[in-house]
Amino acid sequence: MSNPVHKKSDFIERSILSALAFLKDATLSEEYANRKGLLQSLDPRFKTISFFAFLVTAVSLKNVVLIGTLYGLCLLLAFLSSIPVRHFLVRTLLFIPLFSLCIVLPTLFSIVTPGEAVWSFNILGISAVITRPGFDGALLFVVRIATSVSLVVLLSLTTRHSELLKVLRVFGVPPIFVLTVSMSYRYLYLFATMVENIFTAVKSRVGVVSHQRHGQNIVAWNIANTWNRTTQMSEEVYMAMLSRGYTGEPRLLSAFQATPKDWVWLLGAVIICASLFYRGYTL
Amino acid sequence: MHIPDGYLSPATCGVFGAVMIPIWTVASKAVKKTLSVKQVPYLAIGAAFSFVIMMFNVPIPGGSTGHAVGGVLVAVLIGPWAACIAVTVALVIQALLFGDGGITAIGANCFNMAFVLPFVGYYVYRLICSDSPAGSNRRVIAAGAGAYVGICVAALCTGVEFGLQPLLYHTANGQALYCPYSLNVAVPAMLVSHFLVFGWVEVIVTALVVKYLQKQDAVFFKGGRF
């Protein structure tokens, strides 16, 4: 027989450890960013600007076919960048778009969105009517979100994270912010490992967490302990920075170099966005 | 509470981006004044800490996800302006590298979680704890209350942002172009879930962490470190 208390504590542990595993995997792998492919060969600055343009286009368009065209482009780019399409679809569709679909489900029905009926049926003797504005609105919402998420994930998968963070300078973000973001990113993996080690240590000493209150205490102690260790670490990090020549003014190394290919790519992206905007305006 | 791309119109995103620019500017000036050069890594580590706290999120009906943000906790520990930068950094990393929270919605997300939440929570904390001793229970209660009020006000802001979309952006036949629920659905959905569930998650995390830190190193609450 299953023990509900155990199940609850297992859930806390599993959710935290799986989140940590995802974080470690995402920060370390960069497997796709190191592959040879179309997007990987582009200068990160040009790639980020073009993807931002695609994103703004996807969010601004009001026609599902035009947004679907951008989604199709996204899949094509994933294929040309050596990303397995199945992996890409799972990564992009399973979370936010699926969740958004659940959110908009009630808006399909006449009780929430009145209008022309496109399909009516009975559930447990209750008549349900799906309306045209409800269906069109829900479809537009989900396709737009799926496209937006796909664009961001594609950019993130095909660019080394350190380079992607450095690109923030192109958008005029002050160096102190970029330095903080870059440093912070480096600590994520360390923190993930630290939290995981604490959980393993607690489990090896007290076995499973048997009570919800006990579980809360362990999580809180874990966070407090992480904070304490970070304050100690900050002193050491500062000394390490000083020993490497840090003078108080952040400097970022930039090794980006644009090629004609990057300019052609950017021009192509601008033409695609302008065409979609024009088509959306004339429809 | 993270708003993904596509939930808010580009105009709404633009407005919140514009609102956040002066806030970030003031925050960086304030932090430059209060934190020494030596504490730059501390800010980065604070951001990573905030990121780790926010990783544990749960979907809720009505538009988004709920989780402990840790914004009030970070504000209590390093001050509200530094917390504003730390949470902003965490949100930027989440949006850019992990697809959690939209890139176009970064202004709105930062307004809710990096500005409203730490500031409201911090001032509620200050109001309740007043000049109480560093190791007192009153500080634990104040931190918990600040966390609860902070996250609920931030959830209210998120609900209003969602709820305004169908009123402002729809087609001629009334079809919503962005988040489809109006204020009478979006605001209660965000508020009820945070009043009943996620507000308490924030309270438990903040109050217990403050309690543990009091036991280990009360200097955090004496203003000795900063």
Short mmCIF file of C-alpha atoms in Angstrom, two decimals:
data_model
loop_
_atom_site.label_atom_id
_atom_site.label_comp_id
_atom_site.label_asym_id
_atom_site.label_seq_id
_atom_site.Cartn_x
_atom_site.Cartn_y
_atom_site.Cartn_z
CA MET A 1 0.00 0.00 0.00
CA SER A 2 1.25 3.48 -0.78
CA ASN A 3 1.93 5.91 2.03
CA PRO A 4 0.49 9.36 1.27
CA VAL A 5 2.88 11.13 3.68
CA HIS A 6 5.84 9.48 1.97
CA LYS A 7 4.42 10.41 -1.39
CA LYS A 8 4.19 14.06 -0.36
CA SER A 9 7.78 14.20 0.87
CA ASP A 10 8.94 12.28 -2.20
CA PHE A 11 7.20 14.87 -4.35
CA ILE A 12 9.08 17.75 -2.66
CA GLU A 13 12.36 15.93 -3.04
CA ARG A 14 11.69 14.83 -6.61
CA SER A 15 10.53 18.27 -7.74
CA ILE A 16 13.56 19.98 -6.24
CA LEU A 17 16.04 17.42 -7.51
CA SER A 18 14.52 17.31 -11.00
CA ALA A 19 14.59 21.12 -11.17
CA LEU A 20 18.24 21.03 -10.13
CA ALA A 21 19.03 18.30 -12.66
CA PHE A 22 17.40 20.40 -15.41
CA LEU A 23 19.42 23.44 -14.35
CA LYS A 24 22.69 21.51 -14.30
CA ASP A 25 21.91 19.93 -17.64
CA ALA A 26 21.00 23.26 -19.22
CA THR A 27 24.02 25.13 -17.86
CA LEU A 28 26.53 22.45 -18.67
CA SER A 29 25.44 20.76 -21.83
CA GLU A 30 25.55 23.42 -24.58
CA GLU A 31 25.64 20.32 -26.75
CA TYR A 32 23.68 21.86 -29.60
CA ALA A 33 25.52 25.18 -29.42
CA ASN A 34 28.76 23.33 -30.18
CA ARG A 35 27.36 21.47 -33.20
CA LYS A 36 27.91 22.61 -36.77
CA GLY A 37 24.81 24.21 -38.22
CA LEU A 38 23.33 27.34 -39.73
CA LEU A 39 22.49 29.21 -36.54
CA GLN A 40 25.65 28.12 -34.74
CA SER A 41 27.73 29.66 -37.53
CA LEU A 42 26.25 33.14 -37.06
CA ASP A 43 27.61 35.98 -34.96
CA PRO A 44 25.64 35.92 -31.67
CA ARG A 45 24.91 39.67 -31.92
CA PHE A 46 23.28 39.35 -35.35
CA LYS A 47 21.48 36.19 -34.35
CA THR A 48 20.06 37.76 -31.17
CA ILE A 49 18.91 40.93 -32.94
CA SER A 50 17.23 38.90 -35.70
CA PHE A 51 15.52 36.59 -33.20
CA PHE A 52 14.32 39.58 -31.21
CA ALA A 53 12.84 40.96 -34.45
CA PHE A 54 11.14 37.59 -35.09
CA LEU A 55 9.82 37.58 -31.53
CA VAL A 56 8.38 41.09 -31.75
CA THR A 57 6.82 40.14 -35.10
CA ALA A 58 5.25 36.99 -33.62
CA VAL A 59 3.85 38.92 -30.66
CA SER A 60 2.53 41.77 -32.85
CA LEU A 61 0.86 39.77 -35.65
CA LYS A 62 -2.85 39.10 -35.34
CA ASN A 63 -3.19 36.46 -38.03
CA VAL A 64 -2.69 32.82 -37.09
CA VAL A 65 -1.46 31.80 -40.58
CA LEU A 66 1.27 34.44 -40.54
CA ILE A 67 2.38 33.46 -37.04
CA GLY A 68 2.25 29.81 -38.16
CA THR A 69 4.63 30.76 -41.01
CA LEU A 70 7.12 32.02 -38.42
CA TYR A 71 6.68 28.77 -36.50
CA GLY A 72 7.40 26.83 -39.70
CA LEU A 73 10.54 28.93 -40.19
CA CYS A 74 11.54 28.09 -36.65
CA LEU A 75 11.27 24.34 -37.31
CA LEU A 76 13.23 24.72 -40.55
CA LEU A 77 15.99 26.63 -38.73
CA ALA A 78 16.09 23.96 -36.02
CA PHE A 79 16.52 21.29 -38.72
CA LEU A 80 19.27 23.29 -40.48
CA SER A 81 21.02 23.76 -37.13
CA SER A 82 21.35 20.01 -36.42
CA ILE A 83 18.73 20.03 -33.65
CA PRO A 84 16.60 16.87 -33.65
CA VAL A 85 13.09 18.11 -34.44
CA ARG A 86 11.50 15.67 -31.98
CA HIS A 87 13.67 16.95 -29.13
CA PHE A 88 12.90 20.51 -30.17
CA LEU A 89 9.14 19.88 -30.26
CA VAL A 90 9.17 18.19 -26.85
CA ARG A 91 11.24 21.02 -25.33
CA THR A 92 9.07 23.78 -26.81
CA LEU A 93 5.52 22.39 -26.78
CA LEU A 94 5.31 20.37 -23.57
CA PHE A 95 5.43 23.14 -21.01
CA ILE A 96 4.27 26.71 -21.62
CA PRO A 97 2.14 26.14 -24.80
CA LEU A 98 0.43 23.08 -23.30
CA PHE A 99 -0.18 25.00 -20.09
CA SER A 100 -1.53 27.96 -22.10
CA LEU A 101 -3.84 25.60 -23.97
CA CYS A 102 -5.30 24.46 -20.66
CA ILE A 103 -5.79 28.08 -19.63
CA VAL A 104 -7.69 29.08 -22.79
CA LEU A 105 -9.89 25.97 -22.94
CA PRO A 106 -12.84 27.66 -21.17
CA THR A 107 -12.74 30.54 -23.68
CA LEU A 108 -13.68 28.12 -26.47
CA PHE A 109 -17.20 27.84 -25.12
CA SER A 110 -20.17 30.15 -25.58
CA ILE A 111 -20.52 30.64 -21.83
CA VAL A 112 -17.25 32.61 -21.84
CA THR A 113 -17.03 33.77 -25.48
CA PRO A 114 -20.42 34.27 -27.12
CA GLY A 115 -20.65 34.18 -30.92
CA GLU A 116 -21.37 32.03 -33.96
CA ALA A 117 -21.53 28.35 -32.98
CA VAL A 118 -19.14 26.02 -34.80
CA TRP A 119 -19.68 22.83 -32.81
CA SER A 120 -22.11 21.82 -30.10
CA PHE A 121 -22.18 18.64 -28.04
CA ASN A 122 -23.41 17.24 -24.73
CA ILE A 123 -21.24 16.41 -21.72
CA LEU A 124 -23.14 14.58 -18.96
CA GLY A 125 -26.40 16.03 -20.23
CA ILE A 126 -25.04 19.60 -20.33
CA SER A 127 -25.02 21.28 -23.73
CA ALA A 128 -21.65 22.81 -24.67
CA VAL A 129 -21.17 25.12 -27.64
CA ILE A 130 -17.80 26.05 -29.14
CA THR A 131 -17.97 29.45 -30.82
CA ARG A 132 -16.05 30.89 -33.77
CA PRO A 133 -14.52 33.84 -31.84
CA GLY A 134 -13.66 31.51 -28.95
CA PHE A 135 -11.93 28.99 -31.23
CA ASP A 136 -10.10 31.64 -33.29
CA GLY A 137 -8.95 33.48 -30.17
CA ALA A 138 -7.69 30.31 -28.46
CA LEU A 139 -5.89 29.16 -31.62
CA LEU A 140 -4.21 32.54 -32.08
CA PHE A 141 -3.15 32.62 -28.41
CA VAL A 142 -1.63 29.13 -28.38
CA VAL A 143 0.08 29.40 -31.79
CA ARG A 144 1.60 32.75 -30.82
CA ILE A 145 2.91 31.38 -27.53
CA ALA A 146 4.26 28.20 -29.14
CA THR A 147 6.07 30.33 -31.73
CA SER A 148 7.48 32.74 -29.14
CA VAL A 149 8.73 29.93 -26.90
CA SER A 150 10.23 28.10 -29.90
CA LEU A 151 12.13 31.20 -30.99
CA VAL A 152 13.61 31.78 -27.54
CA VAL A 153 14.53 28.11 -27.05
CA LEU A 154 16.09 27.95 -30.52
CA LEU A 155 18.23 31.00 -29.77
CA SER A 156 19.24 29.59 -26.40
CA LEU A 157 20.03 26.10 -27.77
CA THR A 158 22.21 27.32 -30.63
CA THR A 159 24.20 29.96 -28.74
CA ARG A 160 26.75 29.47 -25.98
CA HIS A 161 25.21 30.95 -22.88
CA SER A 162 28.27 33.02 -22.02
CA GLU A 163 28.11 34.63 -25.48
CA LEU A 164 24.37 35.20 -25.24
CA LEU A 165 24.85 37.09 -21.99
CA LYS A 166 27.66 39.16 -23.50
CA VAL A 167 25.32 40.19 -26.31
CA LEU A 168 23.33 42.19 -23.73
CA ARG A 169 25.97 44.91 -24.21
CA VAL A 170 24.72 45.38 -27.78
CA PHE A 171 21.36 46.44 -26.36
CA GLY A 172 23.04 49.12 -24.25
CA VAL A 173 22.82 47.25 -20.94
CA PRO A 174 25.37 48.83 -18.55
CA PRO A 175 28.57 46.78 -18.00
CA ILE A 176 27.87 46.37 -14.28
CA PHE A 177 24.59 44.56 -15.11
CA VAL A 178 26.25 42.35 -17.72
CA LEU A 179 29.06 41.51 -15.29
CA THR A 180 26.54 40.66 -12.57
CA VAL A 181 24.48 38.52 -14.97
CA SER A 182 27.57 36.65 -16.18
CA MET A 183 28.87 36.05 -12.67
CA SER A 184 25.46 35.03 -11.44
CA TYR A 185 25.09 32.52 -14.25
CA ARG A 186 28.39 30.88 -13.28
CA TYR A 187 27.16 30.39 -9.71
CA LEU A 188 23.95 28.65 -10.72
CA TYR A 189 25.61 25.33 -11.33
CA LEU A 190 27.55 25.66 -8.10
CA PHE A 191 24.36 26.41 -6.17
CA ALA A 192 22.52 23.54 -7.79
CA THR A 193 25.29 21.16 -6.74
CA MET A 194 25.38 22.68 -3.25
CA VAL A 195 21.62 22.22 -2.71
CA GLU A 196 21.74 18.70 -4.12
CA ASN A 197 24.62 17.78 -1.80
CA ILE A 198 22.77 19.15 1.22
CA PHE A 199 19.69 17.07 0.33
CA THR A 200 21.81 13.94 -0.09
CA ALA A 201 23.57 14.63 3.22
CA VAL A 202 20.26 15.13 5.06
CA LYS A 203 18.77 11.99 3.53
CA SER A 204 21.80 9.89 4.39
CA ARG A 205 21.60 11.00 8.02
CA VAL A 206 17.85 11.05 8.74
CA GLY A 207 16.46 8.81 5.99
CA VAL A 208 13.31 10.07 4.26
CA VAL A 209 11.67 13.27 5.38
CA SER A 210 8.63 11.90 7.14
CA HIS A 211 6.60 15.00 7.94
CA GLN A 212 5.56 18.00 5.94
CA ARG A 213 6.71 20.41 8.67
CA HIS A 214 10.07 18.66 8.82
CA GLY A 215 10.30 18.99 5.02
CA GLN A 216 9.62 22.74 5.23
CA ASN A 217 12.31 23.12 7.88
CA ILE A 218 14.83 21.27 5.73
CA VAL A 219 14.06 23.45 2.69
CA ALA A 220 14.33 26.64 4.79
CA TRP A 221 17.54 25.48 6.45
CA ASN A 222 18.87 24.59 3.01
CA ILE A 223 18.15 28.10 1.69
CA ALA A 224 19.57 29.77 4.82
CA ASN A 225 22.69 27.64 4.65
CA THR A 226 23.10 28.42 0.94
CA TRP A 227 22.85 32.12 1.74
CA ASN A 228 25.47 31.84 4.50
CA ARG A 229 27.86 30.06 2.22
CA THR A 230 27.33 32.65 -0.51
CA THR A 231 28.34 35.47 1.83
CA GLN A 232 31.52 33.61 2.73
CA MET A 233 32.13 32.88 -0.94
CA SER A 234 31.67 36.50 -1.99
CA GLU A 235 34.79 37.51 -0.03
CA GLU A 236 36.82 34.77 -1.71
CA VAL A 237 35.47 35.67 -5.14
CA TYR A 238 36.40 39.32 -4.62
CA MET A 239 39.96 38.35 -3.65
CA ALA A 240 40.15 36.15 -6.77
CA MET A 241 38.91 39.06 -8.90
CA LEU A 242 41.52 41.38 -7.38
CA SER A 243 44.29 38.89 -8.03
CA ARG A 244 43.26 38.84 -11.71
CA GLY A 245 43.47 42.60 -12.08
CA TYR A 246 39.94 43.80 -11.23
CA THR A 247 40.08 47.53 -10.50
CA GLY A 248 36.43 48.24 -9.72
CA GLU A 249 35.46 49.04 -13.31
CA PRO A 250 34.01 46.04 -15.14
CA ARG A 251 35.53 45.19 -18.53
CA LEU A 252 34.07 42.62 -20.84
CA LEU A 253 36.10 40.77 -23.42
CA SER A 254 34.37 40.75 -26.77
CA ALA A 255 35.61 38.44 -29.48
CA PHE A 256 32.64 38.85 -31.81
CA GLN A 257 33.46 39.29 -35.46
CA ALA A 258 30.82 39.88 -38.12
CA THR A 259 31.16 38.31 -41.57
CA PRO A 260 29.23 39.05 -44.80
CA LYS A 261 27.13 35.98 -43.99
CA ASP A 262 25.88 37.66 -40.80
CA TRP A 263 24.82 40.77 -42.71
CA VAL A 264 23.00 38.64 -45.31
CA TRP A 265 21.26 36.79 -42.48
CA LEU A 266 20.21 40.04 -40.82
CA LEU A 267 18.94 41.45 -44.10
CA GLY A 268 16.96 38.25 -44.72
CA ALA A 269 15.45 38.44 -41.21
CA VAL A 270 14.43 42.09 -41.73
CA ILE A 271 12.84 41.24 -45.09
CA ILE A 272 10.90 38.32 -43.57
CA CYS A 273 9.61 40.45 -40.67
CA ALA A 274 8.71 43.38 -42.92
CA SER A 275 6.90 41.05 -45.35
CA LEU A 276 4.91 39.46 -42.54
CA PHE A 277 4.01 42.85 -41.09
CA TYR A 278 2.97 44.11 -44.54
CA ARG A 279 0.87 40.99 -45.18
CA GLY A 280 -0.71 41.30 -41.77
CA TYR A 281 -1.53 44.94 -42.43
CA THR A 282 -3.12 44.26 -45.83
CA LEU A 283 -5.16 41.22 -44.75
CA MET B 1 3.90 34.62 -11.80
CA HIS B 2 6.29 34.70 -14.76
CA ILE B 3 4.44 36.15 -17.76
CA PRO B 4 5.47 34.39 -20.98
CA ASP B 5 5.75 36.07 -24.39
CA GLY B 6 2.38 36.43 -26.09
CA TYR B 7 0.26 36.99 -22.96
CA LEU B 8 0.67 40.78 -23.09
CA SER B 9 0.43 43.08 -26.10
CA PRO B 10 3.65 44.69 -27.42
CA ALA B 11 2.31 48.09 -26.27
CA THR B 12 1.86 46.84 -22.69
CA CYS B 13 5.33 45.29 -22.77
CA GLY B 14 6.73 48.59 -24.07
CA VAL B 15 5.05 50.59 -21.31
CA PHE B 16 6.44 48.35 -18.57
CA GLY B 17 9.88 48.34 -20.19
CA ALA B 18 9.78 52.16 -20.19
CA VAL B 19 8.61 52.24 -16.56
CA MET B 20 11.45 49.94 -15.48
CA ILE B 21 14.29 51.92 -17.12
CA PRO B 22 14.26 54.78 -14.55
CA ILE B 23 13.78 52.23 -11.74
CA TRP B 24 16.85 50.27 -12.87
CA THR B 25 18.80 53.52 -13.21
CA VAL B 26 17.93 54.62 -9.67
CA ALA B 27 18.59 51.08 -8.40
CA SER B 28 22.09 50.99 -9.88
CA LYS B 29 22.89 54.44 -8.42
CA ALA B 30 21.52 53.46 -5.01
CA VAL B 31 23.42 50.17 -5.05
CA LYS B 32 26.63 51.93 -6.10
CA LYS B 33 26.23 54.16 -3.05
CA THR B 34 25.37 51.45 -0.54
CA LEU B 35 27.38 48.46 -1.79
CA SER B 36 31.15 48.78 -1.99
CA VAL B 37 33.12 47.44 -4.97
CA LYS B 38 33.93 44.49 -2.76
CA GLN B 39 30.27 43.52 -2.71
CA VAL B 40 29.72 43.23 -6.49
CA PRO B 41 30.16 39.45 -6.35
CA TYR B 42 27.68 39.46 -3.47
CA LEU B 43 25.06 40.97 -5.76
CA ALA B 44 25.73 38.32 -8.41
CA ILE B 45 25.51 35.58 -5.83
CA GLY B 46 22.28 37.15 -4.48
CA ALA B 47 20.85 36.97 -8.00
CA ALA B 48 21.82 33.31 -8.34
CA PHE B 49 20.27 32.68 -4.93
CA SER B 50 17.03 34.35 -6.05
CA PHE B 51 17.10 32.25 -9.23
CA VAL B 52 17.42 29.01 -7.27
CA ILE B 53 14.47 29.96 -5.01
CA MET B 54 12.31 30.74 -8.06
CA MET B 55 13.04 27.41 -9.72
CA PHE B 56 10.37 25.60 -7.79
CA ASN B 57 7.20 26.71 -9.55
CA VAL B 58 3.76 25.16 -9.87
CA PRO B 59 1.15 25.93 -12.57
CA ILE B 60 -2.03 27.64 -11.40
CA PRO B 61 -5.27 28.34 -13.29
CA GLY B 62 -5.85 31.89 -14.49
CA GLY B 63 -2.75 32.73 -16.39
CA SER B 64 0.61 31.77 -15.01
CA THR B 65 2.66 29.84 -12.48
CA GLY B 66 3.16 30.28 -8.75
CA HIS B 67 6.32 29.87 -6.71
CA ALA B 68 8.35 31.41 -3.92
CA VAL B 69 10.10 34.42 -5.43
CA GLY B 70 12.36 35.19 -2.50
CA GLY B 71 12.30 38.89 -3.44
CA VAL B 72 11.32 40.02 0.05
CA LEU B 73 13.89 37.71 1.61
CA VAL B 74 16.63 39.17 -0.58
CA ALA B 75 15.33 42.71 0.18
CA VAL B 76 15.46 42.04 3.92
CA LEU B 77 19.01 40.72 3.59
CA ILE B 78 20.60 43.23 1.20
CA GLY B 79 18.07 46.08 0.89
CA PRO B 80 15.26 46.72 -1.62
CA TRP B 81 17.33 48.43 -4.35
CA ALA B 82 19.94 45.68 -4.38
CA ALA B 83 17.09 43.14 -4.34
CA CYS B 84 15.59 44.91 -7.37
CA ILE B 85 18.82 44.35 -9.30
CA ALA B 86 19.35 40.81 -8.01
CA VAL B 87 15.82 39.69 -8.95
CA THR B 88 16.08 41.49 -12.32
CA VAL B 89 19.30 39.61 -13.08
CA ALA B 90 17.64 36.32 -12.09
CA LEU B 91 14.65 37.08 -14.34
CA VAL B 92 16.88 38.02 -17.29
CA ILE B 93 18.80 34.75 -17.00
CA GLN B 94 15.55 32.78 -16.73
CA ALA B 95 14.02 34.49 -19.77
CA LEU B 96 17.07 34.47 -21.98
CA LEU B 97 18.57 31.09 -21.23
CA PHE B 98 15.74 28.93 -19.92
CA GLY B 99 12.64 30.35 -21.65
CA ASP B 100 10.95 30.91 -18.28
CA GLY B 101 9.15 34.26 -18.53
CA GLY B 102 9.01 36.16 -21.78
CA ILE B 103 11.75 38.29 -23.28
CA THR B 104 9.24 40.86 -24.53
CA ALA B 105 7.49 40.71 -21.13
CA ILE B 106 10.73 41.24 -19.16
CA GLY B 107 9.68 44.79 -18.21
CA ALA B 108 6.33 43.62 -16.81
CA ASN B 109 7.91 40.65 -15.00
CA CYS B 110 10.56 42.89 -13.46
CA PHE B 111 7.95 45.45 -12.46
CA ASN B 112 5.94 42.79 -10.62
CA MET B 113 8.69 40.66 -9.12
CA ALA B 114 11.78 42.89 -8.97
CA PHE B 115 10.12 46.17 -8.01
CA VAL B 116 6.63 45.82 -6.49
CA LEU B 117 7.30 42.62 -4.56
CA PRO B 118 10.60 43.51 -2.81
CA PHE B 119 9.63 47.13 -2.11
CA VAL B 120 6.14 46.44 -0.74
CA GLY B 121 7.43 43.47 1.24
CA TYR B 122 10.45 45.32 2.56
CA TYR B 123 8.47 48.33 3.82
CA VAL B 124 5.85 46.10 5.45
CA TYR B 125 8.77 44.31 7.15
CA ARG B 126 10.29 47.63 8.29
CA LEU B 127 6.92 48.88 9.52
CA ILE B 128 6.28 45.80 11.66
CA CYS B 129 9.78 45.11 12.95
CA SER B 130 10.56 48.77 13.70
CA ASP B 131 13.56 48.80 16.06
CA SER B 132 13.04 45.35 17.51
CA PRO B 133 16.17 43.39 18.54
CA ALA B 134 18.02 41.51 15.78
CA GLY B 135 17.21 38.11 17.23
CA SER B 136 13.55 38.77 18.09
CA ASN B 137 10.57 36.77 16.88
CA ARG B 138 8.99 40.03 15.79
CA ARG B 139 11.47 40.19 12.91
CA VAL B 140 10.52 36.68 11.81
CA ILE B 141 6.82 37.62 11.86
CA ALA B 142 7.57 40.91 10.09
CA ALA B 143 9.51 39.11 7.34
CA GLY B 144 6.67 36.60 6.89
CA ALA B 145 4.04 39.35 6.77
CA GLY B 146 6.15 41.37 4.32
CA ALA B 147 6.56 38.32 2.10
CA TYR B 148 2.81 37.63 2.14
CA VAL B 149 1.75 41.20 1.39
CA GLY B 150 4.54 41.64 -1.17
CA ILE B 151 3.66 38.56 -3.23
CA CYS B 152 -0.08 39.24 -3.05
CA VAL B 153 0.34 42.84 -4.28
CA ALA B 154 2.63 41.57 -7.06
CA ALA B 155 -0.02 38.97 -7.97
CA LEU B 156 -2.65 41.73 -8.04
CA CYS B 157 -0.47 43.73 -10.48
CA THR B 158 -0.03 40.62 -12.67
CA GLY B 159 -3.80 40.00 -12.61
CA VAL B 160 -4.50 43.62 -13.62
CA GLU B 161 -1.96 43.39 -16.46
CA PHE B 162 -3.65 40.20 -17.73
CA GLY B 163 -7.14 41.55 -17.20
CA LEU B 164 -6.54 44.74 -19.17
CA GLN B 165 -5.56 42.83 -22.33
CA PRO B 166 -9.04 41.80 -23.59
CA LEU B 167 -10.38 45.27 -22.77
CA LEU B 168 -7.66 47.06 -24.72
CA TYR B 169 -6.78 44.60 -27.50
CA HIS B 170 -9.53 42.76 -29.33
CA THR B 171 -10.91 42.41 -32.82
CA ALA B 172 -14.10 44.08 -34.06
CA ASN B 173 -16.15 40.98 -33.12
CA GLY B 174 -14.73 40.95 -29.58
CA GLN B 175 -12.14 38.20 -30.01
CA ALA B 176 -9.30 38.73 -27.52
CA LEU B 177 -5.88 39.11 -29.13
CA TYR B 178 -3.77 38.40 -26.04
CA CYS B 179 -4.62 37.07 -22.57
CA PRO B 180 -8.32 36.26 -23.00
CA TYR B 181 -9.60 36.79 -19.45
CA SER B 182 -10.84 40.16 -18.31
CA LEU B 183 -10.25 41.79 -14.92
CA ASN B 184 -13.19 40.01 -13.24
CA VAL B 185 -11.53 36.62 -13.92
CA ALA B 186 -7.79 37.34 -14.06
CA VAL B 187 -7.56 39.36 -10.83
CA PRO B 188 -9.49 36.89 -8.60
CA ALA B 189 -7.63 33.94 -10.18
CA MET B 190 -4.23 35.45 -9.39
CA LEU B 191 -5.28 36.77 -5.97
CA VAL B 192 -7.08 33.69 -4.68
CA SER B 193 -4.22 31.36 -5.64
CA HIS B 194 -1.71 33.66 -3.95
CA PHE B 195 -3.90 34.40 -0.91
CA LEU B 196 -4.50 30.71 -0.32
CA VAL B 197 -1.43 28.88 -1.61
CA PHE B 198 1.58 30.73 -2.94
CA GLY B 199 1.47 33.57 -0.43
CA TRP B 200 1.90 30.98 2.30
CA VAL B 201 4.75 29.29 0.42
CA GLU B 202 6.47 32.69 0.38
CA VAL B 203 5.70 33.21 4.10
CA ILE B 204 7.10 29.81 5.09
CA VAL B 205 10.26 30.19 3.03
CA THR B 206 10.94 33.80 4.12
CA ALA B 207 10.08 33.45 7.82
CA LEU B 208 11.92 30.17 8.33
CA VAL B 209 15.02 31.36 6.48
CA VAL B 210 15.08 34.58 8.54
CA LYS B 211 14.70 32.48 11.70
CA TYR B 212 17.60 30.22 10.72
CA LEU B 213 19.78 33.18 9.78
CA GLN B 214 18.98 34.86 13.11
CA LYS B 215 20.22 31.77 14.90
CA GLN B 216 23.36 31.45 12.81
CA ASP B 217 24.38 35.07 12.31
CA ALA B 218 22.23 37.89 13.73
CA VAL B 219 24.57 40.46 12.11
CA PHE B 220 22.38 40.20 9.00
CA PHE B 221 19.65 42.11 10.79
CA LYS B 222 21.79 44.63 12.60
CA GLY B 223 22.81 46.42 9.45
CA GLY B 224 26.40 45.48 10.26
CA ARG B 225 27.11 43.77 6.99
CA PHE B 226 25.90 46.61 4.77
#
